[in-house]
Short mmCIF file of C-alpha atoms and ligand atoms in Angstrom, two decimals:
data_model
loop_
_atom_site.label_atom_id
_atom_site.label_comp_id
_atom_site.label_asym_id
_atom_site.label_seq_id
_atom_site.Cartn_x
_atom_site.Cartn_y
_atom_site.Cartn_z
CA UNK A 1 0.00 0.00 0.00
CA UNK A 2 1.08 3.61 -0.30
CA UNK A 3 3.28 5.07 2.41
CA UNK A 4 2.14 7.18 5.36
CA UNK A 5 0.41 10.40 4.34
CA UNK A 6 -0.08 9.29 0.74
CA UNK A 7 -3.60 9.29 -0.61
CA UNK A 8 -5.38 6.16 -1.70
CA UNK A 9 -7.98 5.98 -4.43
CA UNK A 10 -11.45 4.95 -3.24
CA UNK A 11 -13.97 3.97 -5.91
CA UNK A 12 -17.43 4.29 -4.41
CA UNK A 13 -20.05 2.37 -6.39
CA UNK A 14 -23.21 4.41 -5.81
CA UNK A 15 -25.29 1.73 -7.56
CA UNK A 16 -24.83 -1.41 -9.60
CA UNK A 17 -27.42 -0.17 -12.12
CA UNK A 18 -26.75 1.71 -15.35
CA UNK A 19 -29.04 3.75 -17.60
CA UNK A 20 -27.24 2.62 -20.78
CA UNK A 21 -26.40 -0.74 -22.28
CA UNK A 22 -23.20 -0.30 -24.25
CA UNK A 23 -22.11 -3.14 -26.51
CA UNK A 24 -18.82 -3.82 -24.76
CA UNK A 25 -20.32 -3.82 -21.27
CA UNK A 26 -23.99 -4.78 -21.39
CA UNK A 27 -25.18 -2.27 -18.78
CA UNK A 28 -24.50 -2.39 -15.05
CA UNK A 29 -24.15 -5.34 -12.69
CA UNK A 30 -26.77 -7.91 -11.65
CA UNK A 31 -28.37 -6.76 -8.35
CA UNK A 32 -27.25 -9.90 -6.52
CA UNK A 33 -23.61 -8.85 -7.01
CA UNK A 34 -24.04 -5.09 -6.79
CA UNK A 35 -27.43 -3.92 -5.45
CA UNK A 36 -28.97 -0.74 -6.92
CA UNK A 37 -28.72 1.07 -3.55
CA UNK A 38 -26.07 0.89 -0.80
CA UNK A 39 -26.84 -1.72 1.87
CA UNK A 40 -24.63 -0.03 4.47
CA UNK A 41 -24.77 3.17 6.53
CA UNK A 42 -22.87 6.03 4.89
CA UNK A 43 -21.52 7.02 8.34
CA UNK A 44 -19.78 3.62 8.55
CA UNK A 45 -18.10 4.21 5.18
CA UNK A 46 -16.98 7.66 6.30
CA UNK A 47 -15.58 6.09 9.49
CA UNK A 48 -13.56 3.57 7.49
CA UNK A 49 -12.20 6.20 5.10
CA UNK A 50 -11.20 8.52 7.94
CA UNK A 51 -9.57 5.69 9.89
CA UNK A 52 -7.55 4.39 6.93
CA UNK A 53 -6.59 7.41 4.86
CA UNK A 54 -5.55 10.97 5.79
CA UNK A 55 -6.04 12.36 2.26
CA UNK A 56 -8.42 10.12 0.34
CA UNK A 57 -9.14 10.44 -3.37
CA UNK A 58 -12.83 9.53 -3.70
CA UNK A 59 -14.22 8.64 -7.14
CA UNK A 60 -17.89 7.93 -7.70
CA UNK A 61 -18.46 4.93 -9.93
CA UNK A 62 -21.19 2.44 -10.81
CA UNK A 63 -23.08 1.07 -12.66
CA UNK A 64 -23.72 4.68 -13.55
CA UNK A 65 -23.03 6.84 -10.48
CA UNK A 66 -25.61 9.52 -11.39
CA UNK A 67 -28.40 6.91 -11.09
CA UNK A 68 -27.94 7.36 -7.34
CA UNK A 69 -26.84 10.97 -6.78
CA UNK A 70 -28.15 10.71 -3.19
CA UNK A 71 -24.98 8.90 -2.12
CA UNK A 72 -22.74 11.37 -3.97
CA UNK A 73 -24.34 14.28 -2.10
CA UNK A 74 -24.39 12.55 1.27
CA UNK A 75 -20.76 11.46 1.15
CA UNK A 76 -19.44 14.83 -0.04
CA UNK A 77 -21.48 16.57 2.66
CA UNK A 78 -20.04 14.28 5.35
CA UNK A 79 -16.40 14.18 4.19
CA UNK A 80 -16.21 17.80 3.07
CA UNK A 81 -12.79 19.15 2.17
CA UNK A 82 -10.95 16.20 3.69
CA UNK A 83 -11.10 14.34 0.35
CA UNK A 84 -10.26 14.99 -3.28
CA UNK A 85 -13.26 14.08 -5.45
CA UNK A 86 -13.87 12.76 -8.93
CA UNK A 87 -16.46 10.85 -10.94
CA UNK A 88 -16.54 8.44 -13.87
CA UNK A 89 -19.86 8.91 -15.61
CA UNK A 90 -21.62 8.60 -18.95
CA UNK A 91 -22.90 12.13 -18.26
CA UNK A 92 -26.44 11.54 -19.53
CA UNK A 93 -28.11 12.31 -16.18
CA UNK A 94 -25.94 15.33 -15.38
CA UNK A 95 -28.94 17.47 -14.41
CA UNK A 96 -29.58 15.24 -11.39
CA UNK A 97 -26.57 16.61 -9.51
CA UNK A 98 -26.62 20.29 -8.42
CA UNK A 99 -23.89 22.52 -9.85
CA UNK A 100 -22.19 23.09 -6.51
CA UNK A 101 -21.40 19.35 -6.28
CA UNK A 102 -20.04 19.24 -9.84
CA UNK A 103 -17.74 22.10 -8.89
CA UNK A 104 -16.32 20.01 -6.05
CA UNK A 105 -14.91 17.40 -8.43
CA UNK A 106 -11.25 17.83 -9.25
CA UNK A 107 -11.72 15.43 -12.16
CA UNK A 108 -14.70 14.35 -14.25
CA UNK A 109 -14.30 11.47 -16.68
CA UNK A 110 -17.05 11.51 -19.31
CA UNK A 111 -17.49 8.34 -21.35
CA UNK A 112 -17.39 9.00 -25.09
CA UNK A 113 -15.61 7.00 -27.77
CA UNK A 114 -14.72 9.71 -30.31
CA UNK A 115 -16.72 10.78 -33.37
CA UNK A 116 -20.52 10.74 -33.22
CA UNK A 117 -20.91 7.69 -35.48
CA UNK A 118 -18.47 5.65 -33.37
CA UNK A 119 -19.87 6.70 -30.01
CA UNK A 120 -23.49 6.11 -31.02
CA UNK A 121 -22.74 2.76 -32.67
CA UNK A 122 -21.27 1.36 -29.44
CA UNK A 123 -23.06 3.31 -26.71
CA UNK A 124 -26.52 3.92 -28.24
CA UNK A 125 -28.21 6.41 -30.56
CA UNK A 126 -28.13 10.00 -29.37
CA UNK A 127 -25.51 9.37 -26.66
CA UNK A 128 -22.86 11.52 -28.36
CA UNK A 129 -25.06 14.60 -28.38
CA UNK A 130 -26.03 14.13 -24.75
CA UNK A 131 -22.37 13.87 -23.72
CA UNK A 132 -21.60 17.03 -25.71
CA UNK A 133 -24.36 18.80 -23.72
CA UNK A 134 -22.89 17.50 -20.46
CA UNK A 135 -19.46 18.79 -21.48
CA UNK A 136 -20.91 22.25 -22.23
CA UNK A 137 -22.68 22.25 -18.88
CA UNK A 138 -19.47 21.30 -17.03
CA UNK A 139 -17.52 24.04 -18.75
CA UNK A 140 -20.17 26.57 -17.70
CA UNK A 141 -19.98 25.31 -14.11
CA UNK A 142 -16.20 25.62 -14.21
CA UNK A 143 -16.49 29.18 -15.46
CA UNK A 144 -18.98 30.10 -12.73
CA UNK A 145 -17.73 28.11 -9.74
CA UNK A 146 -14.09 27.27 -10.48
CA UNK A 147 -14.39 23.48 -10.88
CA UNK A 148 -14.12 20.77 -12.10
CA UNK A 149 -10.46 21.35 -12.82
CA UNK A 150 -10.04 18.58 -15.42
CA UNK A 151 -12.59 17.04 -17.80
CA UNK A 152 -11.34 13.83 -19.39
CA UNK A 153 -12.83 12.00 -22.37
CA UNK A 154 -12.88 8.36 -21.31
CA UNK A 155 -12.90 6.27 -24.46
CA UNK A 156 -13.23 2.60 -25.26
CA UNK A 157 -11.16 1.73 -28.33
CA UNK A 158 -12.95 -0.84 -30.49
CA UNK A 159 -12.45 -2.35 -33.91
CA UNK A 160 -14.05 0.84 -35.34
CA UNK A 161 -11.68 3.25 -33.58
CA UNK A 162 -9.19 5.25 -35.61
CA UNK A 163 -7.23 6.44 -32.65
CA UNK A 164 -5.65 9.62 -34.02
CA UNK A 165 -8.92 10.82 -35.57
CA UNK A 166 -11.03 9.99 -32.52
CA UNK A 167 -8.67 11.38 -29.89
CA UNK A 168 -8.10 14.61 -31.84
CA UNK A 169 -11.83 14.97 -32.42
CA UNK A 170 -12.32 14.95 -28.65
CA UNK A 171 -9.37 17.20 -27.80
CA UNK A 172 -9.40 19.69 -30.67
CA UNK A 173 -12.97 19.36 -31.91
CA UNK A 174 -14.90 19.18 -28.64
CA UNK A 175 -12.36 20.75 -26.29
CA UNK A 176 -11.92 18.02 -23.67
CA UNK A 177 -8.90 18.80 -21.47
CA UNK A 178 -7.49 15.28 -21.80
CA UNK A 179 -8.27 11.92 -23.40
CA UNK A 180 -7.75 8.44 -22.06
CA UNK A 181 -8.75 5.12 -23.61
CA UNK A 182 -8.84 1.42 -22.94
CA UNK A 183 -9.01 -1.25 -25.58
CA UNK A 184 -12.24 -3.25 -25.60
CA UNK A 185 -10.82 -6.46 -24.17
CA UNK A 186 -11.51 -9.46 -21.95
CA UNK A 187 -15.18 -8.73 -21.17
CA UNK A 188 -16.33 -8.67 -24.78
CA UNK A 189 -16.30 -11.45 -27.38
CA UNK A 190 -12.84 -12.12 -28.78
CA UNK A 191 -12.08 -10.02 -31.84
CA UNK A 192 -9.02 -9.72 -34.13
CA UNK A 193 -7.19 -7.23 -31.94
CA UNK A 194 -3.69 -7.86 -33.36
CA UNK A 195 -4.84 -7.54 -36.98
CA UNK A 196 -6.69 -4.30 -36.14
CA UNK A 197 -3.64 -2.98 -34.31
CA UNK A 198 -1.33 -3.85 -37.19
CA UNK A 199 -3.55 -2.24 -39.82
CA UNK A 200 -5.07 0.73 -38.01
CA UNK A 201 -4.25 1.25 -34.37
CA UNK A 202 -0.45 1.25 -34.27
CA UNK A 203 0.17 3.28 -37.45
CA UNK A 204 -2.38 5.84 -36.25
CA UNK A 205 -0.90 5.81 -32.75
CA UNK A 206 2.36 6.89 -34.38
CA UNK A 207 0.51 9.82 -36.00
CA UNK A 208 -0.98 10.81 -32.66
CA UNK A 209 2.42 10.49 -31.01
CA UNK A 210 3.91 12.79 -33.67
CA UNK A 211 1.21 15.36 -32.94
CA UNK A 212 2.19 15.24 -29.26
CA UNK A 213 5.94 15.23 -29.99
CA UNK A 214 5.71 18.37 -32.12
CA UNK A 215 4.60 20.45 -29.07
CA UNK A 216 5.38 18.23 -26.16
CA UNK A 217 4.93 20.78 -23.38
CA UNK A 218 1.37 21.68 -24.35
CA UNK A 219 0.26 18.29 -25.62
CA UNK A 220 1.85 15.47 -23.63
CA UNK A 221 -0.37 15.90 -20.57
CA UNK A 222 -3.51 15.81 -22.76
CA UNK A 223 -3.00 12.22 -23.95
CA UNK A 224 -3.00 10.20 -20.74
CA UNK A 225 -1.54 6.88 -21.98
CA UNK A 226 1.46 8.75 -23.41
CA UNK A 227 1.88 10.94 -20.34
CA UNK A 228 1.62 7.97 -17.97
CA UNK A 229 4.27 5.98 -19.83
CA UNK A 230 6.67 8.95 -20.06
CA UNK A 231 6.08 9.65 -16.37
CA UNK A 232 6.99 6.07 -15.46
CA UNK A 233 10.23 6.39 -17.45
CA UNK A 234 11.37 9.46 -15.50
CA UNK A 235 9.93 8.67 -12.09
CA UNK A 236 11.16 5.19 -11.25
CA UNK A 237 8.49 3.14 -13.04
CA UNK A 238 5.45 1.19 -11.91
CA UNK A 239 5.71 -1.71 -9.50
CA UNK A 240 2.03 -2.58 -9.75
CA UNK A 241 -0.86 -2.02 -12.18
CA UNK A 242 -1.03 1.79 -12.73
CA UNK A 243 -4.69 1.75 -11.67
CA UNK A 244 -3.51 0.68 -8.20
CA UNK A 245 -6.04 -2.19 -8.00
CA UNK A 246 -6.13 -3.83 -4.60
CA UNK A 247 -3.07 -2.05 -3.24
CA UNK A 248 -3.28 1.71 -3.81
CA UNK A 249 -6.88 1.71 -5.00
CA UNK A 250 -9.93 -0.09 -3.66
CA UNK A 251 -13.61 -0.16 -4.51
CA UNK A 252 -16.55 -0.09 -2.11
CA UNK A 253 -19.42 -2.13 -3.51
CA UNK A 254 -23.03 -1.28 -2.68
CA UNK A 255 -23.31 -4.49 -0.63
CA UNK A 256 -20.56 -3.25 1.71
CA UNK A 257 -17.76 -5.44 0.34
CA UNK A 258 -14.36 -3.89 -0.38
CA UNK A 259 -13.06 -4.99 -3.78
CA UNK A 260 -9.61 -4.89 -5.34
CA UNK A 261 -11.05 -3.67 -8.64
CA UNK A 262 -14.33 -1.83 -9.26
CA UNK A 263 -15.50 -4.14 -12.05
CA UNK A 264 -14.80 -7.35 -10.10
CA UNK A 265 -18.10 -7.62 -8.25
CA UNK A 266 -18.48 -11.34 -8.98
CA UNK A 267 -14.93 -12.59 -8.53
CA UNK A 268 -14.02 -14.11 -5.16
CA UNK A 269 -10.31 -13.27 -5.41
CA UNK A 270 -11.22 -9.58 -5.58
CA UNK A 271 -13.08 -9.36 -2.25
CA UNK A 272 -10.49 -7.98 0.18
CA UNK A 273 -12.68 -6.89 3.06
CA UNK A 274 -15.91 -5.32 4.32
CA UNK A 275 -16.80 -1.82 5.44
CA UNK A 276 -17.49 -3.23 8.90
CA UNK A 277 -14.14 -5.03 9.33
CA UNK A 278 -11.68 -3.17 7.07
CA UNK A 279 -9.54 -4.61 4.28
CA UNK A 280 -6.18 -6.10 3.40
CA UNK A 281 -4.24 -5.45 0.18
CA UNK A 282 -4.09 -8.22 -2.43
CA UNK A 283 -1.00 -10.35 -2.58
CA UNK A 284 1.77 -9.08 -4.84
CA UNK A 285 2.16 -12.56 -6.34
CA UNK A 286 -1.01 -11.88 -8.39
CA UNK A 287 1.16 -10.02 -10.90
CA UNK A 288 3.72 -12.79 -11.10
CA UNK A 289 3.49 -13.33 -14.86
CA UNK A 290 4.59 -9.73 -15.43
CA UNK A 291 7.41 -9.07 -13.01
CA UNK A 292 9.98 -10.80 -15.23
CA UNK A 293 8.85 -8.87 -18.35
CA UNK A 294 11.23 -6.16 -19.51
CA UNK A 295 8.28 -3.80 -20.04
CA UNK A 296 6.99 -4.11 -16.47
CA UNK A 297 8.40 -0.77 -15.18
CA UNK A 298 6.56 1.12 -17.95
CA UNK A 299 3.48 -1.09 -18.05
CA UNK A 300 2.92 -2.28 -14.48
CA UNK A 301 1.15 -5.37 -15.79
CA UNK A 302 -1.56 -3.24 -17.42
CA UNK A 303 -4.62 -4.64 -15.59
CA UNK A 304 -4.82 -6.84 -12.51
CA UNK A 305 -8.23 -8.14 -13.53
CA UNK A 306 -6.94 -9.38 -16.90
CA UNK A 307 -3.90 -10.93 -15.20
CA UNK A 308 -6.00 -12.95 -12.79
CA UNK A 309 -9.13 -13.75 -14.81
CA UNK A 310 -8.33 -16.38 -17.41
CA UNK A 311 -11.97 -17.43 -18.04
CA UNK A 312 -12.81 -14.80 -20.63
CA UNK A 313 -10.26 -14.37 -23.41
CA UNK A 314 -8.06 -17.29 -24.53
CA UNK A 315 -4.34 -17.34 -23.86
CA UNK A 316 -3.67 -16.55 -27.53
CA UNK A 317 -5.92 -13.47 -27.44
CA UNK A 318 -4.34 -12.21 -24.24
CA UNK A 319 -0.95 -12.61 -25.90
CA UNK A 320 -2.19 -10.48 -28.80
CA UNK A 321 -3.22 -7.81 -26.31
CA UNK A 322 0.17 -8.05 -24.69
CA UNK A 323 1.84 -7.55 -28.03
CA UNK A 324 -0.23 -4.40 -28.59
CA UNK A 325 0.81 -3.12 -25.14
CA UNK A 326 4.49 -3.60 -25.91
CA UNK A 327 4.19 -1.95 -29.31
CA UNK A 328 2.35 0.98 -27.72
CA UNK A 329 5.18 1.50 -25.25
CA UNK A 330 7.67 1.23 -28.15
CA UNK A 331 5.83 4.01 -30.01
CA UNK A 332 6.11 6.30 -26.98
CA UNK A 333 9.81 5.52 -26.56
CA UNK A 334 10.57 5.97 -30.26
CA UNK A 335 8.42 8.97 -31.19
CA UNK A 336 7.78 11.00 -28.03
CA UNK A 337 10.73 10.46 -25.70
CA UNK A 338 13.36 12.03 -28.03
CA UNK A 339 11.26 15.23 -28.14
CA UNK A 340 10.84 15.13 -24.37
CA UNK A 341 14.61 14.83 -23.91
CA UNK A 342 15.22 17.81 -26.19
CA UNK A 343 12.57 19.87 -24.39
CA UNK A 344 14.19 19.01 -21.02
CA UNK A 345 17.65 19.94 -22.36
CA UNK A 346 16.33 23.28 -23.58
CA UNK A 347 14.71 23.88 -20.19
CA UNK A 348 11.21 24.08 -21.75
CA UNK A 349 9.82 21.25 -19.67
CA UNK A 350 10.45 20.28 -16.05
CA UNK A 351 10.42 16.92 -14.34
CA UNK A 352 7.22 18.08 -12.65
CA UNK A 353 5.58 18.44 -16.09
CA UNK A 354 6.55 14.84 -16.80
CA UNK A 355 5.07 13.41 -13.64
CA UNK A 356 1.62 11.85 -13.78
CA UNK A 357 -0.19 10.16 -10.88
CA UNK A 358 -2.97 7.97 -12.30
CA UNK A 359 -4.53 7.55 -8.86
CA UNK A 360 -5.48 11.24 -8.75
CA UNK A 361 -7.51 10.82 -11.95
CA UNK A 362 -8.54 7.15 -11.66
CA UNK A 363 -6.97 6.18 -14.98
CA UNK A 364 -5.25 2.92 -15.90
CA UNK A 365 -2.56 4.55 -18.11
CA UNK A 366 -1.99 1.50 -20.34
CA UNK A 367 -4.79 1.09 -22.91
S1 LIG B 401 3.75 -6.02 -21.47
FE1 LIG B 401 2.39 -7.69 -20.88
S2 LIG B 401 3.69 -9.18 -19.77
FE2 LIG B 401 4.78 -7.23 -19.89
S3 LIG B 401 4.31 -6.20 -17.96
FE3 LIG B 401 2.83 -5.48 -19.50
S4 LIG B 401 1.05 -6.84 -19.31
FE4 LIG B 401 2.78 -7.83 -18.25
S1 LIG B 402 -7.24 -1.67 -15.09
FE1 LIG B 402 -8.04 -3.71 -14.65
S2 LIG B 402 -7.55 -4.10 -12.49
FE2 LIG B 402 -7.36 -1.90 -12.85
S3 LIG B 402 -9.34 -1.05 -12.27
FE3 LIG B 402 -9.40 -1.41 -14.50
S4 LIG B 402 -10.28 -3.48 -14.70
FE4 LIG B 402 -9.63 -3.25 -12.57
#
């Protein structure tokens, strides 16, 4: 776990239910694994957070967290300024939460996959336009009340994604502050991920990397996978999944269980405690297949869930995904790092600019 005084990331599932049914997810969790409403007293959760963490980072999660804004309001009212707040949301129900609570979030991650046709094909018709409205609303709130500080486009990269076009659409076209993505993997049906990466993803990732490299100071921080990999290179590297699962980040399920990973509501290995009794970190041996990999310091094993769960994608498919991860890191090292080094030499960029803490924004870094 993190050292004394260091913040931990707390995912709070406000509900297991979701108002959408995206193709790669299917829409929320079954109530028997993650009930629609919390089954515990919020005061008990506050007690656990205060006992375990002097400076918690609290992210609201689901299901879709805005389905139950009651818990968001109650927890923020009780914890006040003792925590740093954020939310991962599809944004559709943004009107349900009063502006003053939106302003309290340091970070808002809005789910959107890129261009309208891509977002609506995977998330549902009309979703893109609703997210664009939510983004406009959040920018107005920021103007009026000073927060949220950072609005991140949280993308799922699928077989339809053209990563340079979609990321730049979100950053330049819509004006998101940053973009982060994860490849549609493990939970969905197997698909030809290596062939897609060879033909589309990796060549276009090079184009996106060149866009960043041409003005590294202003652009590196906006593309989170690139920033997170560069940060690891200059700051000692990862020694666990960048998301922190089960060690630096935990999830509180609506049934009161503490989970190592917020999507692992069904998996026994992921239950690491209860609100009533506290929790223990997962064993480091869970990442054993990665620690001998030369990419581990820049990758951290990518995703604990995918390392442990072998019942979804076949070994061959997971190896394809692994190949894509390594090639992604190679692109950053080959295209971006030389520009970073030059910018550091010229004094244009500081080590502070290069540092990225994924726990403050609840990102996984490696797509
Ligand atoms: S590249 Fe693959 S094997 Fe290597 S650390 Fe990352 S996930 Fe593990
Ligand atoms: S990256 Fe994997 S282990 Fe980490 S939070 Fe996401 S699903 Fe869980």
